Coordinates of C-alpha atoms in Angstrom, one line a residue:
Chain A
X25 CA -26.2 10.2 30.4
X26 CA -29.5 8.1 30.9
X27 CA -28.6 6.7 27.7
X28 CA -25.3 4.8 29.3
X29 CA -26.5 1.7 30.8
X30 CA -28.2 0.9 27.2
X31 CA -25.2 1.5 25.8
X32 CA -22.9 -0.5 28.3
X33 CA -25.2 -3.6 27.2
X34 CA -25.1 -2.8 23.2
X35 CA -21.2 -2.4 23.8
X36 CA -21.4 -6.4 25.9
X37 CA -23.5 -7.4 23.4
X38 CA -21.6 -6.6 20.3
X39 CA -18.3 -7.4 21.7
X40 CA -19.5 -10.9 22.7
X41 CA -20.9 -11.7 19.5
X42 CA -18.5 -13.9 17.1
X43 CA -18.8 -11.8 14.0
X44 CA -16.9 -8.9 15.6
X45 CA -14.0 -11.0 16.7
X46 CA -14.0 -13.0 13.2
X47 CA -13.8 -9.1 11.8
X48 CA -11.1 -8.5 14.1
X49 CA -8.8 -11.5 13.1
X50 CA -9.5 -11.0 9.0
X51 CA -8.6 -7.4 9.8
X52 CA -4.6 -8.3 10.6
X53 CA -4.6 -10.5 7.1
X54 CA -6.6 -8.3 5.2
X55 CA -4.4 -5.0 6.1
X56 CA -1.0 -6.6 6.4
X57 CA 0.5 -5.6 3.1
X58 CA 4.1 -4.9 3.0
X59 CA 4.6 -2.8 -0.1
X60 CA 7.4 -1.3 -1.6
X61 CA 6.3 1.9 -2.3
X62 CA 5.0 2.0 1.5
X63 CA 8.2 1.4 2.8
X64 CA 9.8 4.0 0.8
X65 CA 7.7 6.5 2.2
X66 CA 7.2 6.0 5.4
X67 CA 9.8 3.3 6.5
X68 CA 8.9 1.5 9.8
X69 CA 5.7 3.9 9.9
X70 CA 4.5 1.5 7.2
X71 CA 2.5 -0.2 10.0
X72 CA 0.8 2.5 10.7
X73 CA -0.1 2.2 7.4
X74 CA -1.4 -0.9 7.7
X75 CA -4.4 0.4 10.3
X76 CA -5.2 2.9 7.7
X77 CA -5.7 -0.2 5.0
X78 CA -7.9 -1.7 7.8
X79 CA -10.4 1.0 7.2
X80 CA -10.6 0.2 3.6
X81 CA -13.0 -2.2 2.5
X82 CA -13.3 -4.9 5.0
X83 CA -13.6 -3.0 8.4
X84 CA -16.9 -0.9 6.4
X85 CA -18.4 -3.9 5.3
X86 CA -18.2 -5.3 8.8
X87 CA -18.9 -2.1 10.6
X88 CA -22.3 -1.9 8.7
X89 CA -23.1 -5.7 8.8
X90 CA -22.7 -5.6 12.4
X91 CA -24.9 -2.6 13.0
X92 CA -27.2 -2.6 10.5
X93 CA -30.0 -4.5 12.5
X94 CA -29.7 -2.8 15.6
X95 CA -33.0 -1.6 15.8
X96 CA -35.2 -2.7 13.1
X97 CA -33.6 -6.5 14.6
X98 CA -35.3 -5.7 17.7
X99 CA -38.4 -4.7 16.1
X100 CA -39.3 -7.1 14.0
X101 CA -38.2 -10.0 16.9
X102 CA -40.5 -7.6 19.6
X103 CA -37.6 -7.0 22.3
X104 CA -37.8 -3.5 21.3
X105 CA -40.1 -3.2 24.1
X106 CA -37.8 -3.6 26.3
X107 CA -36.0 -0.9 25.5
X108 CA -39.2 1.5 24.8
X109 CA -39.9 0.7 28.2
X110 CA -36.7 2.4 29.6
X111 CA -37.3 5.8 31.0
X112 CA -35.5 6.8 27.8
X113 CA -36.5 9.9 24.4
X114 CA -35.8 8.2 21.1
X115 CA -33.1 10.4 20.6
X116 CA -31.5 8.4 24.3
X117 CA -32.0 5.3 22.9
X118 CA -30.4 5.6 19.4
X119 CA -27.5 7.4 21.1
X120 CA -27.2 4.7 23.2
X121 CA -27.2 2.4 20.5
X122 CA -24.6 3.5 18.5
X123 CA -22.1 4.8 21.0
X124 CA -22.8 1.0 22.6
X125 CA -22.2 -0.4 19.1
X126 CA -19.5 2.0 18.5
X127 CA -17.6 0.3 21.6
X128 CA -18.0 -2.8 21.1
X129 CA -16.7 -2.9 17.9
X130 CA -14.0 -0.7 18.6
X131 CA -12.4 -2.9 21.1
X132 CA -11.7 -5.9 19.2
X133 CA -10.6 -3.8 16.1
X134 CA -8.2 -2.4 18.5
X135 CA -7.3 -5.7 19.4
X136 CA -6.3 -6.8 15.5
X137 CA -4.7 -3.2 15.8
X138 CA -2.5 -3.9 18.1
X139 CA -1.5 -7.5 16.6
X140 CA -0.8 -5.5 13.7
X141 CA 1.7 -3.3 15.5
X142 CA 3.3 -6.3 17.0
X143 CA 3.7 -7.9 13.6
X144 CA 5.3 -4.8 12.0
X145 CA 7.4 -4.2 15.3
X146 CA 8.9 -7.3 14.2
X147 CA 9.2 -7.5 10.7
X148 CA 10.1 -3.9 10.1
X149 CA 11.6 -2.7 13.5
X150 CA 10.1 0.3 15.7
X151 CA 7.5 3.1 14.4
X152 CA 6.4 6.1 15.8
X153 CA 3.4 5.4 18.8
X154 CA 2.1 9.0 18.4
X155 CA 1.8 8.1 14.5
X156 CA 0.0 4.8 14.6
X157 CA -2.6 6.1 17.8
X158 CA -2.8 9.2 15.5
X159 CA -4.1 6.4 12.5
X160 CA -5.8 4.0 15.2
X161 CA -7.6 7.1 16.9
X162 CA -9.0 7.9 13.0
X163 CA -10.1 4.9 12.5
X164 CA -11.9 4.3 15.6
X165 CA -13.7 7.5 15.0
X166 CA -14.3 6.2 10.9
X167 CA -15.8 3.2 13.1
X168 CA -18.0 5.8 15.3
X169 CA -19.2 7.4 11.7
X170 CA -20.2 3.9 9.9
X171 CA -21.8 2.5 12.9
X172 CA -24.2 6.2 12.8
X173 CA -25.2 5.9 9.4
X174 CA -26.5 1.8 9.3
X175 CA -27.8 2.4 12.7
X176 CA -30.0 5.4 11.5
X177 CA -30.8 3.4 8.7
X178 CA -31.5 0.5 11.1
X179 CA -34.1 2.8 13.2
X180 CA -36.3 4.5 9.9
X181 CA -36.6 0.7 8.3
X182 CA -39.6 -1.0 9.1
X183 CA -37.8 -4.0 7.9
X184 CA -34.5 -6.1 8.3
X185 CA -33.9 -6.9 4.9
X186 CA -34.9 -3.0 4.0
X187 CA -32.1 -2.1 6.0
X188 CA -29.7 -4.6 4.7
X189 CA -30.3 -3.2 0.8
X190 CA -30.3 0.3 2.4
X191 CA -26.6 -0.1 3.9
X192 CA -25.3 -2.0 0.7
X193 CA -27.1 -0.1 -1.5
X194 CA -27.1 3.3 -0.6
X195 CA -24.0 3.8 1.6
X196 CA -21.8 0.8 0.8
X197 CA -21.7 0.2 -2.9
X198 CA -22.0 3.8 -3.7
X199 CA -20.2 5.8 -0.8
X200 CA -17.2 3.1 0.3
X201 CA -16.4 1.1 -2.9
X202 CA -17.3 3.1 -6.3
X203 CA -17.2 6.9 -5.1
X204 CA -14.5 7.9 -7.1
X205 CA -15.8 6.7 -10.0
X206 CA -18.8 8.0 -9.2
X207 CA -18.2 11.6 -8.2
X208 CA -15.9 11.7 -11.4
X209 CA -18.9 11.0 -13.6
X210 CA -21.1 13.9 -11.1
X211 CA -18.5 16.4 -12.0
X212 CA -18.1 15.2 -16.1
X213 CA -22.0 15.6 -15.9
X214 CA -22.0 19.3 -14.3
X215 CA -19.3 20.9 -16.2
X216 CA -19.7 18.9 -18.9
X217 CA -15.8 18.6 -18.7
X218 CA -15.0 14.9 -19.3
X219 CA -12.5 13.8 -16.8
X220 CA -9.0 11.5 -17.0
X221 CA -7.9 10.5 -13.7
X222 CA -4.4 9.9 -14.3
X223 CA -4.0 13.4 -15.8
X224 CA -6.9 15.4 -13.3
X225 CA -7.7 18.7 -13.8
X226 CA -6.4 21.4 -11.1
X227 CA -9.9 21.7 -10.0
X228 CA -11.3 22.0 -6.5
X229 CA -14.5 20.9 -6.8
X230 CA -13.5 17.8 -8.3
X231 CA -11.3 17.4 -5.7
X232 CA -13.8 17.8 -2.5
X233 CA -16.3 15.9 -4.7
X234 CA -13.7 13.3 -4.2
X235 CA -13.5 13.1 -0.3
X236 CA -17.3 13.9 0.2
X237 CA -17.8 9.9 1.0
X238 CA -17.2 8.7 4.4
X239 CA -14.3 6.7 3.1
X240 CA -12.9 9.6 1.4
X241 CA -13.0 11.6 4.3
X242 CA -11.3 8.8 6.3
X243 CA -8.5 9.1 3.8
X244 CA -7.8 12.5 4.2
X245 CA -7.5 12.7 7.8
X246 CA -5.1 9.6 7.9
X247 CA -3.1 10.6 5.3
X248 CA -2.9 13.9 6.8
X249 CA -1.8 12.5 9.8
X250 CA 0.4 9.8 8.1
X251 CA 2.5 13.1 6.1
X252 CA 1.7 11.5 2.9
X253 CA -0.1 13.8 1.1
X254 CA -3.8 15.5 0.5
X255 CA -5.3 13.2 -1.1
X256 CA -9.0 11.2 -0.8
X257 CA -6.9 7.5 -1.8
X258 CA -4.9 5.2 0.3
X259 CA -1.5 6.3 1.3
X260 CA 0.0 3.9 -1.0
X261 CA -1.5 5.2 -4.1
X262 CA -0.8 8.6 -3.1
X263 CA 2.8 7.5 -2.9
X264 CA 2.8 6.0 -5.9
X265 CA 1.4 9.2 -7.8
X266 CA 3.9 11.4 -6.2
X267 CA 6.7 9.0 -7.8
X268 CA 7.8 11.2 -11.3
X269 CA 7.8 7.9 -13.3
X270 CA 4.9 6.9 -12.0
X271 CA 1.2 7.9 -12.8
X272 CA -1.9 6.3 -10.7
X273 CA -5.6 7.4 -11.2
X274 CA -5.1 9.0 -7.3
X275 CA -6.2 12.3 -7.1
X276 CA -3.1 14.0 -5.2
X277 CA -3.6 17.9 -4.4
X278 CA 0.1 18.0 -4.2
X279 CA 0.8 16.2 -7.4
X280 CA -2.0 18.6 -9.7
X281 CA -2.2 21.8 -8.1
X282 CA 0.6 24.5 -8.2
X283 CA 1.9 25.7 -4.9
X284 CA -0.2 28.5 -3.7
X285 CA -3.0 28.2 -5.8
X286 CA -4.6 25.1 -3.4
X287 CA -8.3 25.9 -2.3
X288 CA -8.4 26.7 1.1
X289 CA -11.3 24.0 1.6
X290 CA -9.1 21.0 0.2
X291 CA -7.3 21.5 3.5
X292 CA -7.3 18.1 5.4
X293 CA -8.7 19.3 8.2
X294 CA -11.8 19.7 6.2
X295 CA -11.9 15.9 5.8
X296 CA -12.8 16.0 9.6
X297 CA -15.8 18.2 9.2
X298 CA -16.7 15.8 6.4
X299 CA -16.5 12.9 8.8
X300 CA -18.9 14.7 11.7
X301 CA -21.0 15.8 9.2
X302 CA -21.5 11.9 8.2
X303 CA -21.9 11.0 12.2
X304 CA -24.3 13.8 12.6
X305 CA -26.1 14.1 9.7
X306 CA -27.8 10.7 9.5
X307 CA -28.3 10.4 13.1
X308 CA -30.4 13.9 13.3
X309 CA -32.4 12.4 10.3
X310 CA -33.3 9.3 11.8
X311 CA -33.9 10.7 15.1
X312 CA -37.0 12.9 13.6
X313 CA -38.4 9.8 12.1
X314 CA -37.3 7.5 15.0
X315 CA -38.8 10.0 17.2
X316 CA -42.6 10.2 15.6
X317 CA -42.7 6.5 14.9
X318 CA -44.9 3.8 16.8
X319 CA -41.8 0.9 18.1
X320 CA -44.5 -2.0 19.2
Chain B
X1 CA -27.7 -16.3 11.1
X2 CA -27.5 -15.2 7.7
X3 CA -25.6 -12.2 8.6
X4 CA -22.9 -14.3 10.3
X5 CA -22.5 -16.5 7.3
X6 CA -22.3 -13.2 5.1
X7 CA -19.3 -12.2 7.2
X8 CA -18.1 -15.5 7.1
X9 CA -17.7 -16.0 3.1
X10 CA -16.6 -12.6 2.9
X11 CA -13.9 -13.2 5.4
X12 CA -13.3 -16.8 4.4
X13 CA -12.8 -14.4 0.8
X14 CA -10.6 -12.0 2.3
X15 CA -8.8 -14.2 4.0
X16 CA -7.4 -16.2 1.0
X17 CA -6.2 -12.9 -0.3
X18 CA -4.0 -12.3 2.6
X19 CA -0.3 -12.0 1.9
X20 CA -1.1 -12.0 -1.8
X21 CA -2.3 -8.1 -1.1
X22 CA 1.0 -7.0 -0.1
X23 CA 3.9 -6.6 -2.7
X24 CA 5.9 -10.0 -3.6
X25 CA 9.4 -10.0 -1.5
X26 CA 12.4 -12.7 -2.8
X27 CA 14.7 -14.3 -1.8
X28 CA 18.2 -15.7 -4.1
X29 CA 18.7 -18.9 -3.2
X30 CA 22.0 -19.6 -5.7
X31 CA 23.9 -18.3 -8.1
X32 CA 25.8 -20.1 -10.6
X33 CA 28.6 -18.4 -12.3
X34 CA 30.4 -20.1 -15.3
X35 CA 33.7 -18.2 -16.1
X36 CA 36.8 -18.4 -18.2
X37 CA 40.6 -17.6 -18.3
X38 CA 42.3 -15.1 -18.4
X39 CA 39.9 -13.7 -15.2
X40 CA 38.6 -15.3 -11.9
X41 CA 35.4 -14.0 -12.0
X42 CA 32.8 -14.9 -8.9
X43 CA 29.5 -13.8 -8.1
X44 CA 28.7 -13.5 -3.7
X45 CA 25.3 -13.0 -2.4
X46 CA 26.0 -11.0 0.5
X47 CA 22.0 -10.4 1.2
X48 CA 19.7 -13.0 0.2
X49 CA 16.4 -11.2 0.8
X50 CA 15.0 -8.5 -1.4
X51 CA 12.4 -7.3 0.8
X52 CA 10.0 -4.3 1.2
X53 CA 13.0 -3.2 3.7
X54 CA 16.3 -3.9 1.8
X55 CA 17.4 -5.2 -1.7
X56 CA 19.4 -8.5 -2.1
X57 CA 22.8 -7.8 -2.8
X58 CA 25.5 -9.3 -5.2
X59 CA 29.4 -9.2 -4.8
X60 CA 30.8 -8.8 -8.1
X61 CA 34.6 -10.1 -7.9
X62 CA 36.8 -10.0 -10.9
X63 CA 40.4 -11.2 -10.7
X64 CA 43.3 -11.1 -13.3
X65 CA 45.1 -14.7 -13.6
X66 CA 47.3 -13.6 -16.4
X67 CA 50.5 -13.2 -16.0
X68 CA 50.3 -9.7 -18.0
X69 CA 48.2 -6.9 -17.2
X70 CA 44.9 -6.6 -19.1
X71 CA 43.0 -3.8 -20.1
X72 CA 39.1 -3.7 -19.2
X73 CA 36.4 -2.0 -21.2
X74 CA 33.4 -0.8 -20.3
X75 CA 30.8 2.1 -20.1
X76 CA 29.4 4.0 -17.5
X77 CA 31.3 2.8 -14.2
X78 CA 34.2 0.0 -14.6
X79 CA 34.8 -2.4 -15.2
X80 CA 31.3 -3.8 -15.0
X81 CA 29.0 -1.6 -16.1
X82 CA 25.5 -1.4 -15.9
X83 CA 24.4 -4.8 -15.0
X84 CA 20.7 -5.9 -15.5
X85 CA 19.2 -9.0 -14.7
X86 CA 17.1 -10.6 -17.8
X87 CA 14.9 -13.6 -18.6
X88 CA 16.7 -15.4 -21.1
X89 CA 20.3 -16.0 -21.4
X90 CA 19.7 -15.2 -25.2
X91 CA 18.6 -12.1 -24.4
X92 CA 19.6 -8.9 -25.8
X93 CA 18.5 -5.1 -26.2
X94 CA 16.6 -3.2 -23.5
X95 CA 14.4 -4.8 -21.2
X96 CA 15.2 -6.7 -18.1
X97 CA 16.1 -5.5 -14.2
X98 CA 18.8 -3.0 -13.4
X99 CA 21.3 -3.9 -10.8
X100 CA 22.1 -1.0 -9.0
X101 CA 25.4 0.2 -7.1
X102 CA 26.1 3.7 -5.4
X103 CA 28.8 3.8 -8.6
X104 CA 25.8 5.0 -10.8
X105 CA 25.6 8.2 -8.3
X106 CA 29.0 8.9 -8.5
X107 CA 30.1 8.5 -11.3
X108 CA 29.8 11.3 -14.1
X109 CA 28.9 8.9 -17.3
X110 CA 25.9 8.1 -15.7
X111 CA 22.8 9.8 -15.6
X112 CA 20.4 8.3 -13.1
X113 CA 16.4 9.4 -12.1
X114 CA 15.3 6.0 -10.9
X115 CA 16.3 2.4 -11.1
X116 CA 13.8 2.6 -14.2
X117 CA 14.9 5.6 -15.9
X118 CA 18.2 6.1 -16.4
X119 CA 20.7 6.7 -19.4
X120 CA 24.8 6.5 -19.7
X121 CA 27.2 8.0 -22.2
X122 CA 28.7 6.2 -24.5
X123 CA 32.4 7.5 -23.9
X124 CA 34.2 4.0 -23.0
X125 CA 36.1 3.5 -20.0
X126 CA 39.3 1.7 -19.7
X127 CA 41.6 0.9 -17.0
X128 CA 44.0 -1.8 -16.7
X129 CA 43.9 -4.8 -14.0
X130 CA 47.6 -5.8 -12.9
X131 CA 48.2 -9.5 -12.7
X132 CA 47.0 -10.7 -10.0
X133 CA 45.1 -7.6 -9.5
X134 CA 41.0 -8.1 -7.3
X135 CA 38.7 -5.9 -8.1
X136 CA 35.0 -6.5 -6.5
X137 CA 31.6 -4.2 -6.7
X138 CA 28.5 -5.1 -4.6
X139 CA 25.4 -4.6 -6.7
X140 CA 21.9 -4.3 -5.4
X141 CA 18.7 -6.2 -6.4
X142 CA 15.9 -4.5 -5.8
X143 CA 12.6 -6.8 -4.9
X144 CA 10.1 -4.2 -7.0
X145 CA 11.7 -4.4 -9.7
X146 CA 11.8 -8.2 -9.8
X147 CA 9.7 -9.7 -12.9
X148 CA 9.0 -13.1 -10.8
X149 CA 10.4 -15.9 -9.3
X150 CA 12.7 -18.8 -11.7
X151 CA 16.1 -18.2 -12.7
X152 CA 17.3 -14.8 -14.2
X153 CA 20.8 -13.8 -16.0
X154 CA 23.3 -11.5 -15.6
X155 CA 24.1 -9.1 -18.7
X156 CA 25.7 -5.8 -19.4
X157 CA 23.6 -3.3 -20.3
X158 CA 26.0 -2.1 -23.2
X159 CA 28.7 -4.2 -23.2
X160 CA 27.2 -7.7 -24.1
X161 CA 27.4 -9.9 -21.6
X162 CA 29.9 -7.9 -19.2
X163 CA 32.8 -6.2 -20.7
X164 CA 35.4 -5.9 -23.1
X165 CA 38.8 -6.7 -22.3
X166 CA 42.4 -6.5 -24.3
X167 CA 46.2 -7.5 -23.3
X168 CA 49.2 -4.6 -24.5
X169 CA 48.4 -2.5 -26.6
X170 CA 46.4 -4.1 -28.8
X171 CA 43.2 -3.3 -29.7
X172 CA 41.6 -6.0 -30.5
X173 CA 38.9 -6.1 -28.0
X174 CA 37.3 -9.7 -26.7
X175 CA 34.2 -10.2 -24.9
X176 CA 34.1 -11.4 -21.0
X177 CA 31.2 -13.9 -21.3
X178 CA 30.4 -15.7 -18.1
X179 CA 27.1 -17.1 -18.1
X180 CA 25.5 -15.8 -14.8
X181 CA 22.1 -17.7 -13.6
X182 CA 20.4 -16.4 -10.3
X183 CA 18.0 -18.4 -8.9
X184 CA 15.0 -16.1 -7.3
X185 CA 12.0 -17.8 -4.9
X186 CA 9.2 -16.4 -3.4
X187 CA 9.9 -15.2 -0.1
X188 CA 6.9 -16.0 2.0
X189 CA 5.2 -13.1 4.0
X190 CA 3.5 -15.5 6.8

């Protein structure tokens, strides 16, 4: 743990910076969203709904802004010297940066989290704790996941604004915002099997395709823990598609496949392996590169 | 610097949507009823708020002030009926916002899936109100199913606007024809 006082000082110096606490504070308006459907579903648990809304959209965005100099930053302004100069391997320093990072953030998200509680402890009376750490725990590891990927991506640029159009153009746009679309035009491509999301086909490699983005992944696991369904969307639209009168472009394992005839690997717990692959994946990459690059 | 001012027009972006994210909850501020003889008719709000948690809710109260009993008729559950909310105090047909009461359940005229699907027999139903005689149903408003804030009407959903009602035995039928108007704001979320 040689790595720990580096990342005790990326944690202090994340968690000091404004951006993370303006994050925090959009975070309770942008995941505040009393809903019907949500209500009818999960009743006061719809706040623990809420933190799962948190982790779509704006808590990504602001993850990956927030991370997504962390090394090439200190590169290109020299204090990466600093650092080289620790008696620390590559590997040390870029797991000190992100498990730093990954703190830092994660405190004042937790903050907005638990605002967010309070609010719905008023408004719609008292939820189930284990529930919402269950969802807050999720997230925080979601957090631990985005911060690995733009800090990877942070360590093999050689330049800041490379990074930036690597993180919104490789992970973001693609992987957080149009994946669905995305993976349903993959899989039309393949089998050559043109697909209409509000009437899927009971297939499971359409399915996984589905939750192979981070984001995807994230959904599983907190809707798995939120007893909504198995499903790579947001609880509410999996609600919604399990309505009868009600048809969304959600892809709902519960609401296509037959019971019994479910692939064993659209299991949720699947959606975690997903998730470490996406933490560990991009960080062994960037590590070999990292590790065989000249810093000053 | 340019990263902080990223997050801040995003946020600032974000942040304009918040409350407007979330579904649209209501509140009835008034409701004017306009009735005539033979009945007392009046319209309660016993729950103003038709919120993600509970609908609003209507007392329906119906009142005989002949001095002869009358005969009410009506499908599905009496005497009311099926009551739905609509635009337009002109309007007729299908269309408009069903108000719901646990009568629909129960009672064996009606076949309900969902406040949006739903069907009833067309065997009428008739009982007969004493003189004198109260008769009240609450009725629930559900917030989703609300087509926006302004003032909405009361109508049957067969029996145009409420119900049908007759004195003896004759059988010639009249309409009940109070003019209903709800007035429905915008609850605010913050």
């Amino acid at each position: 743990m040689r790595w720990s006082p580096l990342a005790r000082k990326e944690a202090r110096t994340v968690a000091k910076s404004k951006g993370v606490w303006l994050l925090a504070t959009l975070l309770v308006l942008w995941s505040y969203r009393p809903s019907y459907v949500g209500w009818d579903g999960l009743g006061a648990n719809i706040t623990a709904g809420y933190v799962q809304l948190a982790g779509t959209g704006l808590l990504p965005l602001g993850v990956l802004l927030l991370s997504y100099q962390s090394v090439v930053g200190e590169r290109t302004s020299g204090s990466v010297k600093f650092i080289v100069g620790l008696p620390l391997t590559r590997t040390e320093i870029l797991l000190g940066k992100i498990v730093g990072r990954t703190a830092g953030i994660a405190g004042p998200v937790s903050v907005s989290f638990l605002v967010l509680a309070g609010i719905g402890l008023v408004n719609h009376g008292l939820f189930d704790p284990l529930l919402f750490l269950g969802v807050v725990l999720v997230t925080l590891a979601y957090i631990g996941v985005l911060v690995s990927v733009a800090v990877s991506i942070s360590a093999v640029a050689k330049r800041t604004v490379t990074a930036a159009g690597a993180v919104f153009g490789v992970v973001f746009l693609p992987f957080l915002v149009f994946w669905s679309r995305i993976s349903t035009v993959i899989y039309s491509q393949v089998t050559g099997r043109p697909v209409n999301p509000f009437d899927p086909p009971a297939s499971g490699p359409l399915f996984v395709l589905h939750r192979l983005s981070p984001s995807g992944a994230y959904n599983v696991v907190s809707n798995w823990v939120l007893g909504v369904g198995n499903s790579a969307s947001t609880y509410s639209s999996v609600l919604s598609e399990l309505k009868p009168t009600i048809s969304t472009n959600a892809l709902v394992v519960e609401a296509t496949f037959q019971p019994g005839t479910v692939p064993i690997y659209l299991h949720e717990s699947v959606g975690l392996l997903i998730l470490l692959a996406w933490l560990v994946v991009p960080f062994g990459l960037a590590r070999v590169v990292f590790s065989r690059r000249d810093l000053v | 610097m340019r990263r902080r001012a990223l997050l801040t027009t995003a946020g600032a972006s974000m942040a304009s949507l918040a409350g407007c994210l979330g579904d649209t909850e209501y509140t009835i501020t008034n409701v004017a009823v306009t009735a005539a003889a033979p009945f007392e008719f009046d319209v309660t709000v016993t729950e103003p708020d038709a919120v993600i948690e509970h609908p609003a809710r209507l007392e329906f109260e119906l009142r005989n002030r002949a001095d002869q009993p009358l005969r009410v008729r009506n499908r599905g559950v009496w005497p009311f009926g099926l009551l739905k909310l609509v635009r337009s105090p002109d309007a007729e047909g299908p269309g408009g916002t069903l108000l719901y009461t646990e009568q629909y359940e129960t009672s064996q005229y009606v076949d309900i899936e969902s406040r949006r699907n739903y069907s009833t027999e067309s065997t009428p139903l008739v009982q007969t109100l004493a003189s004198g005689q109260r008769f009240s149903e609450t009725y629930e408003l559900h917030g989703d199913g609300i087509r926006g804030a302004g003032t909405a009407y009361v109508r049957g959903e067969h029996e145009l606007p409420i119900f049908e009602y007759t004195s003896g035995d004759s059988d010639e039928w009249q309409s009940f024809t109070p003019e209903i108007a709800v007035t429905i704001t915008t609850k605010q979320l913050w």
